mmCIF file of C-alpha atoms in Angstrom:
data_model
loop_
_atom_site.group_PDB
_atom_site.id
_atom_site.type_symbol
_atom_site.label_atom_id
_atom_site.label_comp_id
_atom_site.label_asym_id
_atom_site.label_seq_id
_atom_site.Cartn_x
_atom_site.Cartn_y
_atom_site.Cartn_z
ATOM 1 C CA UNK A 111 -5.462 39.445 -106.851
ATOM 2 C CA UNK A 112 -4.103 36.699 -108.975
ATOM 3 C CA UNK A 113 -4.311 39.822 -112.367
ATOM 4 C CA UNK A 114 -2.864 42.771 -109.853
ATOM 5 C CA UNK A 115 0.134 39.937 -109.336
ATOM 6 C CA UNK A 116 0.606 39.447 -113.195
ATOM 7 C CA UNK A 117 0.779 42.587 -113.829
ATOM 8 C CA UNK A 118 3.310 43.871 -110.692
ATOM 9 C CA UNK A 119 5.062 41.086 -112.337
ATOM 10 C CA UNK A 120 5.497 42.092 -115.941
ATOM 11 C CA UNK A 121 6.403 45.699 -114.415
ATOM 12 C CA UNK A 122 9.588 44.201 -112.975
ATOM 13 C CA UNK A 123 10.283 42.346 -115.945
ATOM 14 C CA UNK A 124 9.799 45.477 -118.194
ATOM 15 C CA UNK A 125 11.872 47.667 -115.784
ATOM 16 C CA UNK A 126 14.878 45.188 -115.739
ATOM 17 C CA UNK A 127 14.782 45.080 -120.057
ATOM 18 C CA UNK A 128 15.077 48.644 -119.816
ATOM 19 C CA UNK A 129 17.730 48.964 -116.855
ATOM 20 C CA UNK A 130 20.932 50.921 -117.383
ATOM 21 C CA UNK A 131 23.583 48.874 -117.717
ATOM 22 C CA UNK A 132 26.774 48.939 -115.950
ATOM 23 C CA UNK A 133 29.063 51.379 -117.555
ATOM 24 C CA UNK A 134 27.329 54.785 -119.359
ATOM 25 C CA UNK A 135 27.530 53.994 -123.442
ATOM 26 C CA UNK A 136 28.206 57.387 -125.049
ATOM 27 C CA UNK A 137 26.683 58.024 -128.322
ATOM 28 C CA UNK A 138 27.655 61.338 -129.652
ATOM 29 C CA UNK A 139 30.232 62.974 -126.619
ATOM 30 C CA UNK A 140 31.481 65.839 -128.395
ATOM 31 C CA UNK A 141 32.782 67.491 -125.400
ATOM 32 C CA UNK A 142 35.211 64.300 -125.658
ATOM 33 C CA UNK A 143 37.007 66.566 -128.204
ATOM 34 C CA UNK A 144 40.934 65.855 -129.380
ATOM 35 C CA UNK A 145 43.566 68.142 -127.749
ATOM 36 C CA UNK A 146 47.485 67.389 -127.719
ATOM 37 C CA UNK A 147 47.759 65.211 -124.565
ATOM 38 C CA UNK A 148 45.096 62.644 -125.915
ATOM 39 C CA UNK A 149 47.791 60.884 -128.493
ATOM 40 C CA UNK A 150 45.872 58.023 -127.015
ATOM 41 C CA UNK A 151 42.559 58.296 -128.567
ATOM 42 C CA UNK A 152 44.347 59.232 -131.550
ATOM 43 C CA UNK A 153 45.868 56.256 -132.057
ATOM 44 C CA UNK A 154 42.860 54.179 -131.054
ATOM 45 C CA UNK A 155 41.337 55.338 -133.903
ATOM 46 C CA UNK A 156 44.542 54.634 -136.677
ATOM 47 C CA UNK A 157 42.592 52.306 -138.483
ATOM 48 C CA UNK A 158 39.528 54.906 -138.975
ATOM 49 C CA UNK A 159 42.491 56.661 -140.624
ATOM 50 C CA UNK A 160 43.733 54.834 -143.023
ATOM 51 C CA UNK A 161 40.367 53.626 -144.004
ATOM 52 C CA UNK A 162 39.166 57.184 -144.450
ATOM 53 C CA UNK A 163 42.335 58.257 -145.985
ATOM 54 C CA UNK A 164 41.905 55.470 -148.240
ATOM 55 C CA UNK A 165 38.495 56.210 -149.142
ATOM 56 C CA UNK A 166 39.140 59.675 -150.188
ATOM 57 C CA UNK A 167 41.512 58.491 -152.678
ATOM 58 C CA UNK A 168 39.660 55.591 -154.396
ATOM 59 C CA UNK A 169 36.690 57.976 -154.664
ATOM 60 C CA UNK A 170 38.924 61.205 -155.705
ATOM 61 C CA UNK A 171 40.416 58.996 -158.820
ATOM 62 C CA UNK A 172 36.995 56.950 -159.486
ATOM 63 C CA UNK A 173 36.117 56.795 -163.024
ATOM 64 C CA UNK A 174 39.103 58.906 -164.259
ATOM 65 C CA UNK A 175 41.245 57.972 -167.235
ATOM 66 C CA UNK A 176 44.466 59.454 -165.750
ATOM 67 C CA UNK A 177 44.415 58.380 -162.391
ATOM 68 C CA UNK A 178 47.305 59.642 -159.933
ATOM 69 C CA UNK A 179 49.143 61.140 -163.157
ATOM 70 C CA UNK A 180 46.913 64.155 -162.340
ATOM 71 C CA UNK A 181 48.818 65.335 -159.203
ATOM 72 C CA UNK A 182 51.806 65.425 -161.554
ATOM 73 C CA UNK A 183 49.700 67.748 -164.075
ATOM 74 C CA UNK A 184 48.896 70.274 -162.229
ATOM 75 C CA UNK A 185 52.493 71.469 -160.767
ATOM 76 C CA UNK A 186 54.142 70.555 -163.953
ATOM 77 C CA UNK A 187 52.000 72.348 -166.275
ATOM 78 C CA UNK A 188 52.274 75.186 -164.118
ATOM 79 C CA UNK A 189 56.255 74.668 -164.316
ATOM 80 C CA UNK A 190 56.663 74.394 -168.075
ATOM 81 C CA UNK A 191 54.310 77.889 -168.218
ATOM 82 C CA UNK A 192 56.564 79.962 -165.775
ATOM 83 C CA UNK A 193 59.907 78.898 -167.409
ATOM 84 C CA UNK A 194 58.375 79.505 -170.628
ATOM 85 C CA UNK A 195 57.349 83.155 -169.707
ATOM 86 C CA UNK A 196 59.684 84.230 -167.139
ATOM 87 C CA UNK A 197 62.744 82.724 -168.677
ATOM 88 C CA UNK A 198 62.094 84.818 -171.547
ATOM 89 C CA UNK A 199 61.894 87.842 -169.167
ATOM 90 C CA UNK A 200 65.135 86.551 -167.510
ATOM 91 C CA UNK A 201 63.383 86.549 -163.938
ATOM 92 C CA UNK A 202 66.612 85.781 -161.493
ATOM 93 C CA UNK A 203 66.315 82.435 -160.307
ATOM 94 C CA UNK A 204 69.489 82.166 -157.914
ATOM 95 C CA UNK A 205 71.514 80.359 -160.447
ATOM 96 C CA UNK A 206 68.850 77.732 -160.702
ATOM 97 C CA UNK A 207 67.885 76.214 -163.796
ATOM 98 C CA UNK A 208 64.113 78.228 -164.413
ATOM 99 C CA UNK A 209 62.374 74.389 -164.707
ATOM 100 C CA UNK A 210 63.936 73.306 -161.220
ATOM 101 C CA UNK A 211 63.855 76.149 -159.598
ATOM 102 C CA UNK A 212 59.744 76.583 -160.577
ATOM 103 C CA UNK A 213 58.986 72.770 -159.406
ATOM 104 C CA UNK A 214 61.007 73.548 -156.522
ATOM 105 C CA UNK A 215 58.151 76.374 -155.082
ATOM 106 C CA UNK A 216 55.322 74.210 -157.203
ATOM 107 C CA UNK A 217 55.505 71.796 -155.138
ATOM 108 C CA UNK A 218 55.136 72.084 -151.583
ATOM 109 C CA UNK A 219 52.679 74.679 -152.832
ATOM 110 C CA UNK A 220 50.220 72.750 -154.884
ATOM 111 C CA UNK A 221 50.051 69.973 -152.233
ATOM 112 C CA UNK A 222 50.016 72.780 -149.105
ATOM 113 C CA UNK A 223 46.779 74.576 -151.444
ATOM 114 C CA UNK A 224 45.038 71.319 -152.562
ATOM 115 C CA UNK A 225 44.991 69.931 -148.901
ATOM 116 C CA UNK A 226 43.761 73.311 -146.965
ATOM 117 C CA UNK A 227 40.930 73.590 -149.677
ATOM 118 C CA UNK A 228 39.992 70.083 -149.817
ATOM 119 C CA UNK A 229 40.194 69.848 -146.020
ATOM 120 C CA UNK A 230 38.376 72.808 -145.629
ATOM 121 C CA UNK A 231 34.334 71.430 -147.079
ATOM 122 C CA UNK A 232 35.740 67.902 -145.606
ATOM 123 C CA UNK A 233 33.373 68.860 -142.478
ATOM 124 C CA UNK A 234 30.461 69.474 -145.117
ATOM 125 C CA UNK A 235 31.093 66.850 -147.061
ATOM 126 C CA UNK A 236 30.828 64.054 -145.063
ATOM 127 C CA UNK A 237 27.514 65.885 -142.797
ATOM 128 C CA UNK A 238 25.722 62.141 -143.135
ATOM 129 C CA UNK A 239 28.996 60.563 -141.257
ATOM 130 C CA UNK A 240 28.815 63.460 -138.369
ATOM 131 C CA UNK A 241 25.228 63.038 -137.932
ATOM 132 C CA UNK A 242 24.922 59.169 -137.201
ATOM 133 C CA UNK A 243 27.817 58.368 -134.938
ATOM 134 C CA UNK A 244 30.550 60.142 -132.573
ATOM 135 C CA UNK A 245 34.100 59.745 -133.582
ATOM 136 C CA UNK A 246 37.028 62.218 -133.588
ATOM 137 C CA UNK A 247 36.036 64.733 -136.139
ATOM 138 C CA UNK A 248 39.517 65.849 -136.718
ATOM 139 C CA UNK A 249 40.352 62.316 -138.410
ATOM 140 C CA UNK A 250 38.133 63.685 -141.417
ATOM 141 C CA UNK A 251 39.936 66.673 -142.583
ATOM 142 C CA UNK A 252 43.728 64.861 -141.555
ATOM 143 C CA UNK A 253 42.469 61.920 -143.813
ATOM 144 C CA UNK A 254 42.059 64.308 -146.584
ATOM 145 C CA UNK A 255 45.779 65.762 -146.071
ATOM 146 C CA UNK A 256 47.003 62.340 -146.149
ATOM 147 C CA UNK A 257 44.978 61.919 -149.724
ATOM 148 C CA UNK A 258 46.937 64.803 -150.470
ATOM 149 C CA UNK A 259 50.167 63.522 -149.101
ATOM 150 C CA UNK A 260 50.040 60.352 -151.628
ATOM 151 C CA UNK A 261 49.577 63.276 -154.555
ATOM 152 C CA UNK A 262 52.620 64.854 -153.117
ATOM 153 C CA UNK A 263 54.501 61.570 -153.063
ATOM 154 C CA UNK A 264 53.715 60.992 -156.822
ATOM 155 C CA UNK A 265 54.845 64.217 -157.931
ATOM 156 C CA UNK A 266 57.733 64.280 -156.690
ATOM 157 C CA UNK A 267 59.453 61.685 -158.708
ATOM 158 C CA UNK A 268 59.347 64.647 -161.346
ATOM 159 C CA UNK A 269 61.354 66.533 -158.814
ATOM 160 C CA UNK A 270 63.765 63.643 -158.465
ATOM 161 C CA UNK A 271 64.370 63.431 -162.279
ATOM 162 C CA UNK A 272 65.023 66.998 -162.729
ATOM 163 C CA UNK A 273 67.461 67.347 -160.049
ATOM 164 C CA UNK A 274 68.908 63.819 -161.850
ATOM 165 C CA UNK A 275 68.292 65.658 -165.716
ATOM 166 C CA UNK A 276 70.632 68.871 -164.277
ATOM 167 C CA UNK A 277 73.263 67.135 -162.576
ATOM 168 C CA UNK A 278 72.490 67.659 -159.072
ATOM 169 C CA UNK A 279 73.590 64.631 -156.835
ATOM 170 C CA UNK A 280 71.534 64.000 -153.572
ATOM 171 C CA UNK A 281 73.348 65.037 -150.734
ATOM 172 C CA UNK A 282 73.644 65.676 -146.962
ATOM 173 C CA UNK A 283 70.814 68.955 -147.089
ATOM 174 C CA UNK A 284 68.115 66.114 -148.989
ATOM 175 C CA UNK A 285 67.949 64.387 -145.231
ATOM 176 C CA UNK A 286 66.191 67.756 -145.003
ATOM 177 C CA UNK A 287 62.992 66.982 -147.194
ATOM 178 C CA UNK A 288 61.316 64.670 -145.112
ATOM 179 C CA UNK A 289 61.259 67.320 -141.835
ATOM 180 C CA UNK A 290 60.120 70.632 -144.498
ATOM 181 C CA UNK A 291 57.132 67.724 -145.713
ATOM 182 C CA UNK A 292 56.187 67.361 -142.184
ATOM 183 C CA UNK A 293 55.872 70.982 -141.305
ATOM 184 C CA UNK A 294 53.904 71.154 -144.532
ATOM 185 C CA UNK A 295 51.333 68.969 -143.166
ATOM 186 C CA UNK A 296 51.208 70.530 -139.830
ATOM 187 C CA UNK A 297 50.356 73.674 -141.184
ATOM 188 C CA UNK A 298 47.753 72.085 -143.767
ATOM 189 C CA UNK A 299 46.367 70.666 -140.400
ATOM 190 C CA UNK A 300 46.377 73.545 -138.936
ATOM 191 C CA UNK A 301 44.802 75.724 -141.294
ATOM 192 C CA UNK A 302 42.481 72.841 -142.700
ATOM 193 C CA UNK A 303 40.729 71.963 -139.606
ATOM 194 C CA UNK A 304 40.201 75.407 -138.419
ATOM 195 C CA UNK A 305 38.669 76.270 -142.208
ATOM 196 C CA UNK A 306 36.477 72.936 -141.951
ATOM 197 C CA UNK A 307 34.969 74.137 -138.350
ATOM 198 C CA UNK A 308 34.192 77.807 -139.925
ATOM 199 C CA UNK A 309 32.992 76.084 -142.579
ATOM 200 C CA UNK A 310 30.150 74.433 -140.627
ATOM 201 C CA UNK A 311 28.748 77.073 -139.794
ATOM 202 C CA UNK A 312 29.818 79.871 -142.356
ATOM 203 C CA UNK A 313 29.964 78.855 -145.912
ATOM 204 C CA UNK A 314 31.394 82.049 -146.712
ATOM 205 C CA UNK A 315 35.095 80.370 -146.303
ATOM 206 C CA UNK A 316 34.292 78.169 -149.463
ATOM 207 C CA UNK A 317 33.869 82.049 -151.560
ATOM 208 C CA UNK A 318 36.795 83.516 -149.400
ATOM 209 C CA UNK A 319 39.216 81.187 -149.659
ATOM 210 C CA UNK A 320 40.496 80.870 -153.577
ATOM 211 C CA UNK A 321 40.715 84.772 -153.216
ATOM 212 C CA UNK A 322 43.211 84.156 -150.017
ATOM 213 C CA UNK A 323 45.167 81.399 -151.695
ATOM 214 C CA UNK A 324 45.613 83.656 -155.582
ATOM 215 C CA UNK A 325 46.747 86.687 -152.835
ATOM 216 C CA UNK A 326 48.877 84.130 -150.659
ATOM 217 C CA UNK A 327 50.796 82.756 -153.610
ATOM 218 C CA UNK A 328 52.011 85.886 -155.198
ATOM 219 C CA UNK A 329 53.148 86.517 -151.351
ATOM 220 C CA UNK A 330 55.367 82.938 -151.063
ATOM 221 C CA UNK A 331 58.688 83.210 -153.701
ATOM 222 C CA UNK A 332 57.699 80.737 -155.721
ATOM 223 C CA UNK A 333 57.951 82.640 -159.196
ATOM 224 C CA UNK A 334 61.021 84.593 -157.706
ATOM 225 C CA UNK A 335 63.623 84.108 -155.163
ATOM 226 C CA UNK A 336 63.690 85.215 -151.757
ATOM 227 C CA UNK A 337 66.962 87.416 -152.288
ATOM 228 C CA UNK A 338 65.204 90.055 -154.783
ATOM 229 C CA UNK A 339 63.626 91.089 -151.727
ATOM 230 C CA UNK A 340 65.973 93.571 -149.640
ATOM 231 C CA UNK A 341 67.503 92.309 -146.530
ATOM 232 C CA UNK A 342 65.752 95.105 -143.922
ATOM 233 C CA UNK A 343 62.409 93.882 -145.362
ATOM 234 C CA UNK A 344 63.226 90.323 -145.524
ATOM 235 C CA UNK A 345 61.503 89.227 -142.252
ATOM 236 C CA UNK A 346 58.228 90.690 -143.860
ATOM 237 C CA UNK A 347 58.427 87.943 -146.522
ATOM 238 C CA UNK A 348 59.233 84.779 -143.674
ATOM 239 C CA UNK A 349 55.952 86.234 -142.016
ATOM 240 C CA UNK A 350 54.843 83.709 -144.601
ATOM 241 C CA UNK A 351 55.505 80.066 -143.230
ATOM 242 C CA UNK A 352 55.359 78.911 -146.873
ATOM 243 C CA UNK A 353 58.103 81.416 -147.762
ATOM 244 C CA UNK A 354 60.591 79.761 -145.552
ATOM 245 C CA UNK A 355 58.975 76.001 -146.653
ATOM 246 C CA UNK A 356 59.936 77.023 -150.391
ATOM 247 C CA UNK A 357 63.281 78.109 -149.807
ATOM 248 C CA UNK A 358 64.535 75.279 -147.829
ATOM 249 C CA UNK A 359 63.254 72.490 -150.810
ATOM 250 C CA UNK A 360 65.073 74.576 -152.815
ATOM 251 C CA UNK A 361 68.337 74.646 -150.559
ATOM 252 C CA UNK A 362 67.187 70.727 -150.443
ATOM 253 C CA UNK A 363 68.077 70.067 -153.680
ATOM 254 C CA UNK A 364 70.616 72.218 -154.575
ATOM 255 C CA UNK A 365 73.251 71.447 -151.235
ATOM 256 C CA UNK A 366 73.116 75.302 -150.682
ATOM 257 C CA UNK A 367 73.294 76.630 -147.070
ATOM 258 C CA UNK A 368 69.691 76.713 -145.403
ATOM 259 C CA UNK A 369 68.431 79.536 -143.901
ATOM 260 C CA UNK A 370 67.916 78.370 -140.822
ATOM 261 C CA UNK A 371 66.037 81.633 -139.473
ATOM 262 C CA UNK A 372 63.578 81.600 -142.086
ATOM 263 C CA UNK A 373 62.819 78.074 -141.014
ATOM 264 C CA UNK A 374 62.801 78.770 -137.933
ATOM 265 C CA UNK A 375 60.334 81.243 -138.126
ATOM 266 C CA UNK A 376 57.744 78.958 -139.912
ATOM 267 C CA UNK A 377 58.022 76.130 -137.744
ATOM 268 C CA UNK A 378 57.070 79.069 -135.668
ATOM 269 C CA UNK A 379 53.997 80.389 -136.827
ATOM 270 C CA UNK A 380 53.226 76.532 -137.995
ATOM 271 C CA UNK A 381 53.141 75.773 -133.903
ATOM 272 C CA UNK A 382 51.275 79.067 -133.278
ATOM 273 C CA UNK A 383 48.696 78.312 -135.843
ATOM 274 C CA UNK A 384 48.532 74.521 -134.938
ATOM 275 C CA UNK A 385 47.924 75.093 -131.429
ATOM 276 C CA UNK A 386 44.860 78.162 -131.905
ATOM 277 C CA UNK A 387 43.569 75.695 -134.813
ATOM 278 C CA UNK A 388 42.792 73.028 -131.928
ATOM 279 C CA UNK A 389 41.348 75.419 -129.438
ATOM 280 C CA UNK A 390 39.065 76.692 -132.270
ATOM 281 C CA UNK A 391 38.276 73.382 -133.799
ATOM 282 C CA UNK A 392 37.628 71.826 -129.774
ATOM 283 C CA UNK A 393 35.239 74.845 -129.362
ATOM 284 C CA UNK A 394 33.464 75.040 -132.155
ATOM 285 C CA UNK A 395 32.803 70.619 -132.687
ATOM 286 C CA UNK A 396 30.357 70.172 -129.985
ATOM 287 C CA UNK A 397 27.755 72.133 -132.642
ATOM 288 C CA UNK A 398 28.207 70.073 -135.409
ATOM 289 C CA UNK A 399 25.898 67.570 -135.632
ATOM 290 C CA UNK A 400 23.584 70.622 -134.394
ATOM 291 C CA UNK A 401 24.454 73.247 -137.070
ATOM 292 C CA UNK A 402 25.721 70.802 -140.381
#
C-alpha cells in the first residue's frame, strides 16, 4: 500500500510539471498573418525592424573597400554612359541637361529594382530565421527595402549637386520628393513581398525576374521623356506606375508643372498592387516553414 501511495503520488506531481499553463503560448501561429488593420502588431515589432534593417546593411557592406559609395556607382555610371551615347544622338530630353535629366529616371529606378530583387530571395535567404521562431514574416522583405532606402538616401546627394552644378534652385515642387519616395517604397513592398512568397515555393521568380526588370525599364522613360510618346497613347505608358514616379522627380527638380494624372494613376495601381500583394502574401505564409 505504502509503494501504490508513492507512486499515485509522483503521478500528481508529474501531471502538475506538465500542466498547461494559464494563457495558450503560441509558437509558430502563422494564421496570425499581417493585414492593414493590425498597425498594432506592426508596431510591436519596430524594434525587430530596425534591427533587421540594420543587419542587412552591416552584412551587405561587410568586408568591402567602398562601402555605401557603391549605391552612388551604380546610377551614376549608368548616367555618365547614357549622356555620353544619347547626347551624341541628340535624344530629346525636355530641355533638361542629358546628365540631370538621366539621374533624374536613374534614380528612383535603381533603388525601386535593387529593393524588389533583393526583397524578392529575402524569404529564402533567411529559411533558418522562419524555421525556429514565429514573427511577422513581412518585416523580412520591408527590412530589406529599408536597406535599400539608406542606398537611395546616399545617392541622392549626387542628385542634389547636379541640380546645384546647373543652376536649379529648390523650390515649392521639391516638397514633392519625399511623397514620390514613399510611393516608391509602397510599390517595392508591394511587389517585393508578393515575389518573396512565390519565391518560397517557386524558384523560377529568381530566373524570371532580371528578364521582367531589362523589359520593364525600356517600358519606364527613363532614357527618353514621356512627351515623345503621342498624347492618344499616353495612358499606355502611365500603365507603368514607375512611368509616372520618373516624371514627377523630374518635375521635382526642375519647378515644372506635375502631371498630376500620371501620378495619380500610379498611386493607383501602387494601392491595387499593395492591397492583392497582402492577400497573396497572408495566403501563401502559413506554408513557409512547411515548404522553405
Amino acid at each position: 500500500m505504502t509503494g501504490e501511495r508513492t507512486i499515485a503520488a509522483e503521478d500528481v506531481t508529474a501531471a502538475r510539471a506538465y500542466a498547461l499553463p494559464s494563457e495558450p503560448v503560441v509558437a509558430n501561429d502563422a494564421r496570425a498573418s499581417l493585414g492593414f488593420r493590425d498597425l498594432r502588431y506592426l508596431w510591436r515589432f519596430r524594434e525587430l525592424l530596425y534591427f533587421l534593417t540594420w543587419r542587412d546593411i552591416k552584412v551587405r557592406y561587410k568586408q568591402t573597400v567602398m562601402g555605401a559609395s557603391w549605391a552612388v556607382i551604380q546610377p551614376l555610371v549608368m548616367m555618365l554612359v547614357f549622356a555620353l551615347f544619347f547626347g551624341l544622338l541628340s535624344v530629346p530630353t525636355d530641355d533638361m541637361p542629358h546628365l540631370l535629366f538621366f539621374y533624374c529616371g536613374l534614380l528612383p529606378w535603381t533603388f525601386f529594382a535593387n529593393a524588389v530583387t533583393q526583397s524578392s530571395v529575402s524569404l529564402v535567404a533567411n529559411s533558418n530565421l522562419i524555421t525556429k521562431v514565429y514573427f511577422p514574416r513581412v518585416l523580412i522583405p520591408a527590412a530589406t527595402i529599408g536597406a535599400c532606402l539608406v542606398d537611395l538616401a546616399v545617392a541622392s546627394v549626387i542628385l542634389f549637386g547636379l541640380m546645384l552644378y546647373y543652376g536649379f534652385a529648390p523650390g515649392l515642387n521639391l516638397l514633392m520628393l519625399p511623397a514620390l519616395v514613399l510611393l516608391t517604397v509602397l510599390l517595392s513592398l508591394g511587389l517585393g513581398t508578393w515575389l518573396a512568397a512565390l519565391m518560397v515555393k517557386y524558384r523560377d521568380v529568381r530566373h524570371i525576374l532580371p528578364f521582367i526588370f531589362q523589359v520593364w525599364f525600356f517600358l519606364t522613360p527613363i532614357i527618353y521623356p514621356a512627351s515623345v510618346v503621342p498624347p492618344k497613347w499616353r495612358w499606355v505608358l502611365f500603365l507603368n506606375p514607375m512611368a509616372g514616379v520618373v516624371e514627377g522627380v523630374r518635375a521635382s527638380v526642375t519647378g515644372r508643372a506635375f502631371d498630376w494624372g500620371a501620378l495619380s494613376f500610379s498611386a493607383a495601381v501602387t494601392a491595387a498592387v499593395l492591397v492583392c500583394s497582402v492577400y497573396a502574401f497572408n495566403r501563401l505564409e502559413r506554408s513557409f516553414a512547411d515548404v522553405i
